[in-house]
Amino acid sequence: MLRGCAGLLRSWALRGPKRGRSFSSEVLHVDHSLPNPSWNEDMRLLFDQFMKKSEDGSWKRLPSYKCNPPERIEDVKIFFPDAKLLKEQMSQAQQFPRSLGEGVGFEYAMFHNHVEDRTVCIFQGGPHLQGVPGFLHGGAIATMIDSALGMCAILTGGIAMTANLNINFRRPIPLCSVVVINCQLDRVEGRKLFVSCNIRSMDEKTLYSEATSTFVKLDPKKKN
Amino acid sequence: MLRGCAGLLRSWALRGPKRGRSFSSEVLHVDHSLPNPSWNEDMRLLFDQFMKKSEDGSWKRLPSYKCNPPERIEDVKIFFPDAKLLKEQMSQAQQFPRSLGEGVGFEYAMFHNHVEDRTVCIFQGGPHLQGVPGFLHGGAIATMIDSALGMCAILTGGIAMTANLNINFRRPIPLCSVVVINCQLDRVEGRKLFVSCNIRSMDEKTLYSEATSTFVKLDPKKKN
């Protein structure tokens, strides 16, 4: 069951939700990892570079949606059978990094390299992600790190949740600038997936943050 | 200069922006740490309990706004004279934890105890903060932790930024539930402020997360 769910999740991460289902809606099927008018020149340039790298199949762009497909919600019920997933709340639920409006929040696209177990996230942080005036909030940086590291862990080891996240913030990231998050799987020990990343400027000269994280694969036989 | 700015920031955190200034606007002066119709019964009950504790002056409610007052933006220019704070972007900027709509994002109120160097944050995480279906995104939890620990550090040691944030996620937090973040200042070493927190259920029986963090006081004499 676990493997089945992991496979379904990997499929969802790489290809997106199945079309033509009864739950289909425009909101569900808009892929937000594609360029939009709010992306600046740097963001478009990096996107084009990674799309070029994807042509030989070594890298793959990961689609990204606002809402979860119903099959994913059903998966979670397997892992957390006691969870009270209230219908009204679930109908309003949105993926946090996609819940802000176009251009003001998290603009990002991720690419995964299966041979090297690496995920790269290109990220433009909008003006509604402010902490200290002029700079991104530490929580916004943590959100993007957790999302990118999570994708790296899930695509390698199957459905998993963050157990630890340790971030060193080296320099503040200016609002509306574009940065690159480089993630890699370091090792696997039983159900634990150890991943790490750094955040650098587009020209790689400035190191903004570094992080390590432990994800734990969900096991339907154990109460998590 | 540093002390002056720190004093200004503390004043802002405790009393809110000065009224009657040329920059005044409704958006700037709406205090979002007060109850609104989206708060559930648990959230209101906790708020009332802490307001009761505030009557003798031992605890103080901290107001919270969407935008920074112009005096705070000027402070930042002292610490980061090379920062390119673009006028257009700054005019759109919003404090990240207050940038989502009422009830769907971060609903929270903070209280500070100056004698004990403690900050408590009561937090109701809305449906747009979802990670794994039915539960809060790790980044949303990190955002609230960084905000609460940051307030604890700033109110004790003056203007500061996060240098490290280390979170252990013990249990997933159900979407739309209410939790309590208990923060404390552990020690001060030179410019470093060491703070820690835990997140518990309202009845204190469930430990959801624990975190430690290092903040560094900004020094206008040094290039940060």
Short mmCIF file of C-alpha atoms in Angstrom, two decimals:
data_model
loop_
_atom_site.label_atom_id
_atom_site.label_comp_id
_atom_site.label_asym_id
_atom_site.label_seq_id
_atom_site.Cartn_x
_atom_site.Cartn_y
_atom_site.Cartn_z
CA MET A 1 0.00 0.00 0.00
CA LEU A 2 2.81 2.33 0.91
CA ARG A 3 4.60 1.69 -2.34
CA GLY A 4 1.37 2.16 -4.27
CA CYS A 5 0.76 5.51 -2.65
CA ALA A 6 4.34 6.59 -3.16
CA GLY A 7 4.06 5.69 -6.81
CA LEU A 8 0.86 7.67 -7.13
CA LEU A 9 2.47 10.68 -5.48
CA ARG A 10 5.54 10.49 -7.70
CA SER A 11 3.28 10.26 -10.71
CA TRP A 12 1.34 13.31 -9.50
CA ALA A 13 4.57 15.27 -8.90
CA LEU A 14 5.95 14.51 -12.33
CA ARG A 15 2.88 14.53 -14.57
CA GLY A 16 0.18 16.32 -12.64
CA PRO A 17 -3.35 15.12 -11.83
CA LYS A 18 -5.29 12.84 -14.16
CA ARG A 19 -7.63 14.74 -16.42
CA GLY A 20 -11.20 13.91 -17.22
CA ARG A 21 -12.16 12.97 -13.67
CA SER A 22 -15.38 14.12 -12.05
CA PHE A 23 -13.47 16.46 -9.72
CA SER A 24 -11.81 18.29 -12.60
CA SER A 25 -11.82 22.07 -12.44
CA GLU A 26 -9.81 24.87 -13.98
CA VAL A 27 -8.28 25.74 -10.60
CA LEU A 28 -7.00 22.19 -10.17
CA HIS A 29 -5.47 21.97 -13.61
CA VAL A 30 -3.61 25.31 -13.90
CA ASP A 31 0.10 24.54 -13.71
CA HIS A 32 1.66 27.44 -11.77
CA SER A 33 5.24 26.43 -12.49
CA LEU A 34 5.03 27.91 -15.99
CA PRO A 35 6.08 31.52 -16.74
CA ASN A 36 3.53 34.28 -16.09
CA PRO A 37 3.67 38.07 -16.66
CA SER A 38 4.96 38.72 -13.12
CA TRP A 39 8.21 36.82 -13.75
CA ASN A 40 11.17 39.15 -14.21
CA GLU A 41 13.91 38.77 -16.80
CA ASP A 42 16.23 36.77 -14.49
CA MET A 43 13.47 34.29 -13.67
CA ARG A 44 12.66 33.73 -17.35
CA LEU A 45 16.32 33.31 -18.23
CA LEU A 46 16.84 30.64 -15.55
CA PHE A 47 13.62 28.88 -16.55
CA ASP A 48 14.76 28.75 -20.18
CA GLN A 49 18.16 27.41 -19.12
CA PHE A 50 16.60 24.55 -17.17
CA MET A 51 14.08 23.80 -19.92
CA LYS A 52 17.08 23.50 -22.25
CA LYS A 53 18.73 21.08 -19.80
CA SER A 54 15.48 19.08 -19.75
CA GLU A 55 15.59 18.39 -23.47
CA ASP A 56 17.80 15.30 -23.13
CA GLY A 57 15.66 13.96 -20.25
CA SER A 58 18.32 14.39 -17.54
CA TRP A 59 16.21 17.09 -15.85
CA LYS A 60 12.42 17.17 -15.61
CA ARG A 61 10.21 20.15 -14.83
CA LEU A 62 7.79 19.48 -11.94
CA PRO A 63 4.28 20.84 -12.41
CA SER A 64 2.68 22.64 -9.45
CA TYR A 65 -0.98 23.19 -8.52
CA LYS A 66 -3.02 25.19 -6.00
CA CYS A 67 -5.13 22.26 -4.83
CA ASN A 68 -4.62 18.58 -4.16
CA PRO A 69 -6.41 16.04 -6.32
CA PRO A 70 -8.97 13.88 -4.46
CA GLU A 71 -6.76 10.79 -4.80
CA ARG A 72 -4.06 12.49 -2.75
CA ILE A 73 -6.51 13.34 0.01
CA GLU A 74 -7.53 9.68 0.11
CA ASP A 75 -3.84 8.68 0.44
CA VAL A 76 -3.52 10.80 3.56
CA LYS A 77 -6.49 9.09 5.18
CA ILE A 78 -4.48 5.87 4.97
CA PHE A 79 -1.58 7.38 6.90
CA PHE A 80 -3.68 9.36 9.38
CA PRO A 81 -6.92 7.37 9.81
CA ASP A 82 -7.81 9.33 12.97
CA ALA A 83 -7.36 12.73 11.34
CA LYS A 84 -10.50 14.83 11.32
CA LEU A 85 -10.46 16.16 7.77
CA LEU A 86 -13.51 18.41 7.87
CA LYS A 87 -15.31 18.64 4.53
CA GLU A 88 -15.82 22.41 4.64
CA GLN A 89 -12.17 23.12 5.46
CA MET A 90 -10.88 20.64 2.90
CA SER A 91 -12.98 22.25 0.17
CA GLN A 92 -11.21 25.58 0.82
CA ALA A 93 -7.73 24.12 1.26
CA GLN A 94 -4.87 25.35 -0.92
CA GLN A 95 -1.21 24.45 -1.12
CA PHE A 96 0.43 27.14 1.03
CA PRO A 97 3.21 28.20 -1.40
CA ARG A 98 0.59 28.67 -4.15
CA SER A 99 -2.02 30.49 -2.07
CA LEU A 100 -0.87 34.07 -2.67
CA GLY A 101 -1.78 36.04 -5.80
CA GLU A 102 0.27 36.02 -8.99
CA GLY A 103 3.49 37.99 -8.56
CA VAL A 104 3.05 39.07 -4.94
CA GLY A 105 4.00 35.81 -3.25
CA PHE A 106 5.95 32.70 -4.20
CA GLU A 107 6.81 32.50 -7.89
CA TYR A 108 8.83 29.36 -8.49
CA ALA A 109 9.53 26.41 -10.71
CA MET A 110 11.27 23.15 -9.79
CA PHE A 111 13.31 20.72 -11.84
CA HIS A 112 14.41 17.25 -10.77
CA ASN A 113 17.35 15.11 -11.85
CA HIS A 114 16.61 11.45 -11.09
CA VAL A 115 20.12 10.19 -11.82
CA GLU A 116 21.77 12.61 -9.40
CA ASP A 117 18.87 12.74 -6.84
CA ARG A 118 18.92 16.54 -7.10
CA THR A 119 16.12 19.11 -7.22
CA VAL A 120 16.61 22.73 -8.27
CA CYS A 121 14.07 25.44 -7.46
CA ILE A 122 14.22 28.86 -9.11
CA PHE A 123 12.42 31.35 -6.88
CA GLN A 124 11.27 34.97 -7.16
CA GLY A 125 9.93 36.21 -3.80
CA GLY A 126 7.22 38.86 -4.19
CA PRO A 127 6.45 41.96 -2.08
CA HIS A 128 3.95 40.19 0.18
CA LEU A 129 6.70 37.97 1.59
CA GLN A 130 8.36 40.79 3.52
CA GLY A 131 10.07 40.44 6.91
CA VAL A 132 12.52 43.25 7.72
CA PRO A 133 11.60 46.06 5.27
CA GLY A 134 13.05 45.34 1.83
CA PHE A 135 13.90 41.70 2.53
CA LEU A 136 12.18 38.31 2.54
CA HIS A 137 10.72 37.02 5.83
CA GLY A 138 12.69 34.09 7.31
CA GLY A 139 9.46 32.08 7.23
CA ALA A 140 9.06 32.66 3.48
CA ILE A 141 12.60 31.38 2.92
CA ALA A 142 11.87 28.40 5.18
CA THR A 143 8.67 27.69 3.22
CA MET A 144 10.47 27.54 -0.09
CA ILE A 145 13.30 25.44 1.40
CA ASP A 146 10.82 22.97 2.95
CA SER A 147 8.91 22.70 -0.34
CA ALA A 148 12.01 22.11 -2.46
CA LEU A 149 13.66 19.70 -0.01
CA GLY A 150 10.33 17.90 0.38
CA MET A 151 10.05 17.42 -3.36
CA CYS A 152 13.63 16.10 -3.48
CA ALA A 153 12.87 13.62 -0.66
CA ILE A 154 9.48 12.48 -2.01
CA LEU A 155 10.70 11.92 -5.55
CA THR A 156 13.51 9.76 -4.22
CA GLY A 157 11.93 7.95 -1.29
CA GLY A 158 8.16 8.20 -1.58
CA ILE A 159 5.57 10.00 0.55
CA ALA A 160 7.26 11.59 3.57
CA MET A 161 6.93 14.43 6.06
CA THR A 162 9.49 16.87 7.50
CA ALA A 163 10.86 15.76 10.88
CA ASN A 164 13.64 18.34 11.21
CA LEU A 165 14.58 21.52 9.38
CA ASN A 166 17.77 23.40 10.28
CA ILE A 167 18.46 26.63 8.40
CA ASN A 168 21.45 28.98 8.54
CA PHE A 169 20.50 32.38 7.16
CA ARG A 170 23.81 33.85 5.91
CA ARG A 171 22.56 37.01 4.19
CA PRO A 172 19.13 38.61 3.83
CA ILE A 173 17.45 38.03 0.45
CA PRO A 174 16.20 41.28 -1.19
CA LEU A 175 12.48 41.38 -1.96
CA CYS A 176 11.64 40.59 -5.63
CA SER A 177 15.09 39.19 -6.43
CA VAL A 178 15.60 35.76 -8.02
CA VAL A 179 17.54 33.03 -6.24
CA VAL A 180 18.34 29.38 -6.91
CA ILE A 181 17.73 26.62 -4.33
CA ASN A 182 19.98 23.60 -4.97
CA CYS A 183 18.76 20.47 -3.16
CA GLN A 184 20.25 17.00 -2.94
CA LEU A 185 19.54 13.70 -1.24
CA ASP A 186 22.51 13.00 1.05
CA ARG A 187 21.61 9.57 2.39
CA VAL A 188 18.79 7.21 3.36
CA GLU A 189 18.70 5.35 6.69
CA GLY A 190 15.66 3.13 7.08
CA ARG A 191 12.60 5.41 6.94
CA LYS A 192 14.75 8.55 7.24
CA LEU A 193 15.70 10.63 4.22
CA PHE A 194 18.50 13.16 4.78
CA VAL A 195 18.47 16.08 2.37
CA SER A 196 20.30 19.41 2.20
CA CYS A 197 20.32 22.58 0.14
CA ASN A 198 21.83 25.98 -0.37
CA ILE A 199 20.31 29.19 -1.73
CA ARG A 200 22.50 31.24 -4.04
CA SER A 201 22.16 34.28 -6.24
CA MET A 202 21.66 33.72 -9.96
CA ASP A 203 25.41 34.24 -10.64
CA GLU A 204 26.19 31.79 -7.76
CA LYS A 205 28.50 34.36 -6.13
CA THR A 206 26.29 35.13 -3.12
CA LEU A 207 25.40 32.39 -0.63
CA TYR A 208 22.15 33.43 1.09
CA SER A 209 21.20 30.35 3.13
CA GLU A 210 22.09 26.74 3.79
CA ALA A 211 19.86 24.07 5.26
CA THR A 212 19.74 20.41 6.24
CA SER A 213 16.56 18.45 6.76
CA THR A 214 15.34 15.02 7.79
CA PHE A 215 12.17 13.61 6.25
CA VAL A 216 10.49 10.45 7.52
CA LYS A 217 8.69 8.14 5.12
CA LEU A 218 5.12 7.55 6.19
CA ASP A 219 4.33 3.97 7.08
CA PRO A 220 0.66 2.98 7.03
CA LYS A 221 1.36 0.11 9.46
CA LYS A 222 2.51 2.53 12.17
CA LYS A 223 0.48 5.25 13.80
CA ASN A 224 2.36 8.42 12.84
CA MET B 1 21.90 55.13 16.85
CA LEU B 2 21.38 51.44 17.39
CA ARG B 3 19.79 51.98 20.77
CA GLY B 4 17.58 54.69 19.35
CA CYS B 5 16.35 52.43 16.58
CA ALA B 6 15.85 49.56 18.95
CA GLY B 7 13.81 51.80 21.19
CA LEU B 8 11.72 52.91 18.25
CA LEU B 9 11.11 49.33 17.20
CA ARG B 10 10.16 48.27 20.72
CA SER B 11 7.78 51.19 20.90
CA TRP B 12 6.28 50.17 17.54
CA ALA B 13 5.90 46.56 18.65
CA LEU B 14 4.17 47.48 21.89
CA ARG B 15 2.06 50.48 20.97
CA GLY B 16 1.76 50.47 17.19
CA PRO B 17 2.59 53.26 14.75
CA LYS B 18 2.11 56.92 15.65
CA ARG B 19 -1.18 58.29 14.43
CA GLY B 20 -1.78 61.59 12.73
CA ARG B 21 1.30 61.33 10.51
CA SER B 22 1.23 62.17 6.83
CA PHE B 23 1.62 58.48 5.86
CA SER B 24 -1.47 57.45 7.86
CA SER B 25 -3.89 55.11 6.11
CA GLU B 26 -6.55 52.69 7.20
CA VAL B 27 -4.45 49.74 6.03
CA LEU B 28 -1.54 50.82 8.20
CA HIS B 29 -3.61 51.31 11.32
CA VAL B 30 -5.77 48.17 11.37
CA ASP B 31 -4.53 46.01 14.23
CA HIS B 32 -4.85 42.40 13.04
CA SER B 33 -4.11 40.87 16.41
CA LEU B 34 -7.66 41.59 17.60
CA PRO B 35 -10.49 39.01 17.27
CA ASN B 36 -12.30 38.81 13.92
CA PRO B 37 -15.27 36.69 12.76
CA SER B 38 -12.98 33.94 11.41
CA TRP B 39 -11.60 33.13 14.88
CA ASN B 40 -13.05 29.92 16.27
CA GLU B 41 -14.20 29.36 19.83
CA ASP B 42 -10.83 28.01 21.06
CA MET B 43 -8.98 31.04 19.66
CA ARG B 44 -11.37 33.47 21.36
CA LEU B 45 -11.14 31.60 24.66
CA LEU B 46 -7.32 31.73 24.67
CA PHE B 47 -7.36 35.41 23.66
CA ASP B 48 -9.67 36.23 26.55
CA GLN B 49 -7.48 34.27 28.97
CA PHE B 50 -4.38 36.24 27.96
CA MET B 51 -6.24 39.54 28.02
CA LYS B 52 -7.22 38.67 31.59
CA LYS B 53 -3.57 37.98 32.42
CA SER B 54 -2.69 41.37 30.91
CA GLU B 55 -4.87 43.27 33.35
CA ASP B 56 -2.16 43.50 36.03
CA GLY B 57 0.47 44.56 33.47
CA SER B 58 2.55 41.35 33.66
CA TRP B 59 1.58 40.45 30.07
CA LYS B 60 1.08 42.87 27.21
CA ARG B 61 -0.73 42.24 23.94
CA LEU B 62 1.41 43.08 20.87
CA PRO B 63 -0.42 44.85 18.04
CA SER B 64 0.23 43.63 14.49
CA TYR B 65 -0.07 45.40 11.13
CA LYS B 66 0.03 44.53 7.43
CA CYS B 67 2.53 47.25 6.49
CA ASN B 68 5.59 48.83 8.04
CA PRO B 69 5.46 52.49 9.07
CA PRO B 70 7.84 54.75 7.11
CA GLU B 71 10.06 55.26 10.17
CA ARG B 72 10.81 51.53 10.24
CA ILE B 73 11.80 51.54 6.58
CA GLU B 74 14.21 54.40 7.32
CA ASP B 75 15.71 52.35 10.19
CA VAL B 76 16.54 49.54 7.78
CA LYS B 77 18.38 51.95 5.49
CA ILE B 78 20.76 52.61 8.40
CA PHE B 79 21.59 48.92 8.76
CA PHE B 80 21.67 48.13 5.03
CA PRO B 81 22.83 51.34 3.32
CA ASP B 82 23.62 49.43 0.09
CA ALA B 83 20.20 47.77 -0.12
CA LYS B 84 18.27 48.63 -3.24
CA LEU B 85 14.83 49.28 -1.79
CA LEU B 86 12.89 49.95 -4.98
CA LYS B 87 10.07 52.43 -4.51
CA GLU B 88 7.51 50.46 -6.53
CA GLN B 89 8.20 47.22 -4.66
CA MET B 90 8.26 48.89 -1.26
CA SER B 91 4.89 50.50 -1.91
CA GLN B 92 3.37 47.02 -2.43
CA ALA B 93 5.23 45.35 0.43
CA GLN B 94 3.29 43.57 3.17
CA GLN B 95 4.34 41.70 6.29
CA PHE B 96 4.30 38.07 5.14
CA PRO B 97 2.30 36.57 8.04
CA ARG B 98 -0.41 39.21 7.51
CA SER B 99 -0.57 39.01 3.71
CA LEU B 100 -3.26 36.33 3.36
CA GLY B 101 -6.98 37.10 3.63
CA GLU B 102 -8.93 37.04 6.88
CA GLY B 103 -9.45 33.50 8.13
CA VAL B 104 -7.66 31.62 5.32
CA GLY B 105 -4.07 32.23 6.43
CA PHE B 106 -2.33 33.16 9.67
CA GLU B 107 -4.70 34.24 12.43
CA TYR B 108 -2.67 35.00 15.53
CA ALA B 109 -2.15 37.23 18.51
CA MET B 110 1.01 37.61 20.59
CA PHE B 111 1.51 38.55 24.23
CA HIS B 112 4.83 39.44 25.88
CA ASN B 113 5.97 39.19 29.48
CA HIS B 114 8.89 41.58 30.06
CA VAL B 115 9.79 40.26 33.51
CA GLU B 116 10.13 36.66 32.32
CA ASP B 117 11.41 37.47 28.77
CA ARG B 118 8.66 35.28 27.34
CA THR B 119 6.37 35.67 24.33
CA VAL B 120 3.25 33.59 23.75
CA CYS B 121 1.56 33.36 20.35
CA ILE B 122 -1.93 31.89 19.94
CA PHE B 123 -2.30 30.68 16.37
CA GLN B 124 -5.15 29.41 14.17
CA GLY B 125 -3.78 28.19 10.82
CA GLY B 126 -6.31 28.60 7.98
CA PRO B 127 -7.04 26.37 4.95
CA HIS B 128 -4.61 28.19 2.64
CA LEU B 129 -1.65 27.05 4.76
CA GLN B 130 -1.92 23.42 3.69
CA GLY B 131 1.01 21.06 3.15
CA VAL B 132 0.08 17.36 3.29
CA PRO B 133 -3.74 17.33 2.82
CA GLY B 134 -5.49 18.22 6.08
CA PHE B 135 -2.37 19.53 7.83
CA LEU B 136 -0.32 22.74 8.01
CA HIS B 137 2.68 23.12 5.67
CA GLY B 138 6.03 22.92 7.47
CA GLY B 139 6.83 26.37 6.05
CA ALA B 140 3.69 27.85 7.61
CA ILE B 141 4.72 26.45 11.00
CA ALA B 142 8.27 27.79 10.46
CA THR B 143 6.83 31.21 9.56
CA MET B 144 4.84 31.47 12.77
CA ILE B 145 7.79 30.18 14.83
CA ASP B 146 10.18 32.71 13.23
CA SER B 147 7.71 35.54 13.82
CA ALA B 148 7.08 34.67 17.47
CA LEU B 149 10.74 33.99 18.30
CA GLY B 150 11.71 37.16 16.45
CA MET B 151 9.32 39.22 18.55
CA CYS B 152 10.70 37.63 21.73
CA ALA B 153 14.28 38.45 20.64
CA ILE B 154 13.54 42.00 19.47
CA LEU B 155 11.57 42.99 22.57
CA THR B 156 14.44 41.84 24.73
CA GLY B 157 17.52 42.77 22.73
CA GLY B 158 16.55 45.33 20.10
CA ILE B 159 16.41 45.10 16.30
CA ALA B 160 17.77 41.72 15.14
CA MET B 161 17.58 39.19 12.32
CA THR B 162 17.37 35.38 12.31
CA ALA B 163 20.76 33.71 11.85
CA ASN B 164 19.69 30.12 12.57
CA LEU B 165 16.37 28.32 12.92
CA ASN B 166 16.25 24.66 13.92
CA ILE B 167 12.82 23.03 14.11
CA ASN B 168 11.81 19.53 15.19
CA PHE B 169 8.36 18.69 13.86
CA ARG B 170 6.98 16.10 16.33
CA ARG B 171 3.40 15.77 15.06
CA PRO B 172 1.50 17.29 12.12
CA ILE B 173 -0.81 20.19 13.06
CA PRO B 174 -4.37 19.78 11.73
CA LEU B 175 -5.58 22.57 9.46
CA CYS B 176 -7.82 25.15 11.22
CA SER B 177 -6.90 23.97 14.73
CA VAL B 178 -5.61 26.35 17.41
CA VAL B 179 -2.17 25.93 18.96
CA VAL B 180 -0.03 27.86 21.44
CA ILE B 181 3.59 28.85 20.72
CA ASN B 182 5.55 29.40 23.95
CA CYS B 183 8.78 31.36 23.37
CA GLN B 184 11.53 32.32 25.77
CA LEU B 185 14.87 34.09 25.70
CA ASP B 186 17.46 31.55 26.85
CA ARG B 187 20.62 33.67 26.89
CA VAL B 188 22.47 36.60 25.33
CA GLU B 189 26.11 36.38 24.19
CA GLY B 190 27.41 39.63 22.73
CA ARG B 191 25.26 40.40 19.68
CA LYS B 192 23.68 36.92 19.71
CA LEU B 193 20.27 36.27 21.19
CA PHE B 194 19.41 32.61 21.83
CA VAL B 195 15.68 31.88 21.93
CA SER B 196 13.58 28.71 21.93
CA CYS B 197 9.96 27.66 21.76
CA ASN B 198 7.52 24.80 21.69
CA ILE B 199 4.13 24.47 20.04
CA ARG B 200 1.43 22.71 22.02
CA SER B 201 -2.27 22.03 21.74
CA MET B 202 -4.65 24.26 23.69
CA ASP B 203 -4.88 21.69 26.54
CA GLU B 204 -1.03 21.45 26.52
CA LYS B 205 -1.24 17.64 26.18
CA THR B 206 0.05 17.43 22.59
CA LEU B 207 3.54 18.63 21.71
CA TYR B 208 3.56 19.50 17.99
CA SER B 209 6.96 21.13 17.46
CA GLU B 210 10.03 22.42 19.24
CA ALA B 211 12.54 24.94 17.94
CA THR B 212 15.70 26.80 18.85
CA SER B 213 16.90 29.92 17.10
CA THR B 214 19.77 32.39 17.10
CA PHE B 215 19.12 36.04 16.29
CA VAL B 216 21.89 38.55 15.70
CA LYS B 217 21.46 42.17 16.75
CA LEU B 218 22.07 44.52 13.85
CA ASP B 219 25.00 46.85 14.37
CA PRO B 220 25.03 49.98 12.19
CA LYS B 221 28.84 50.24 12.58
CA LYS B 222 29.36 46.88 10.87
CA LYS B 223 28.35 45.96 7.36
CA ASN B 224 25.80 43.17 7.90
#
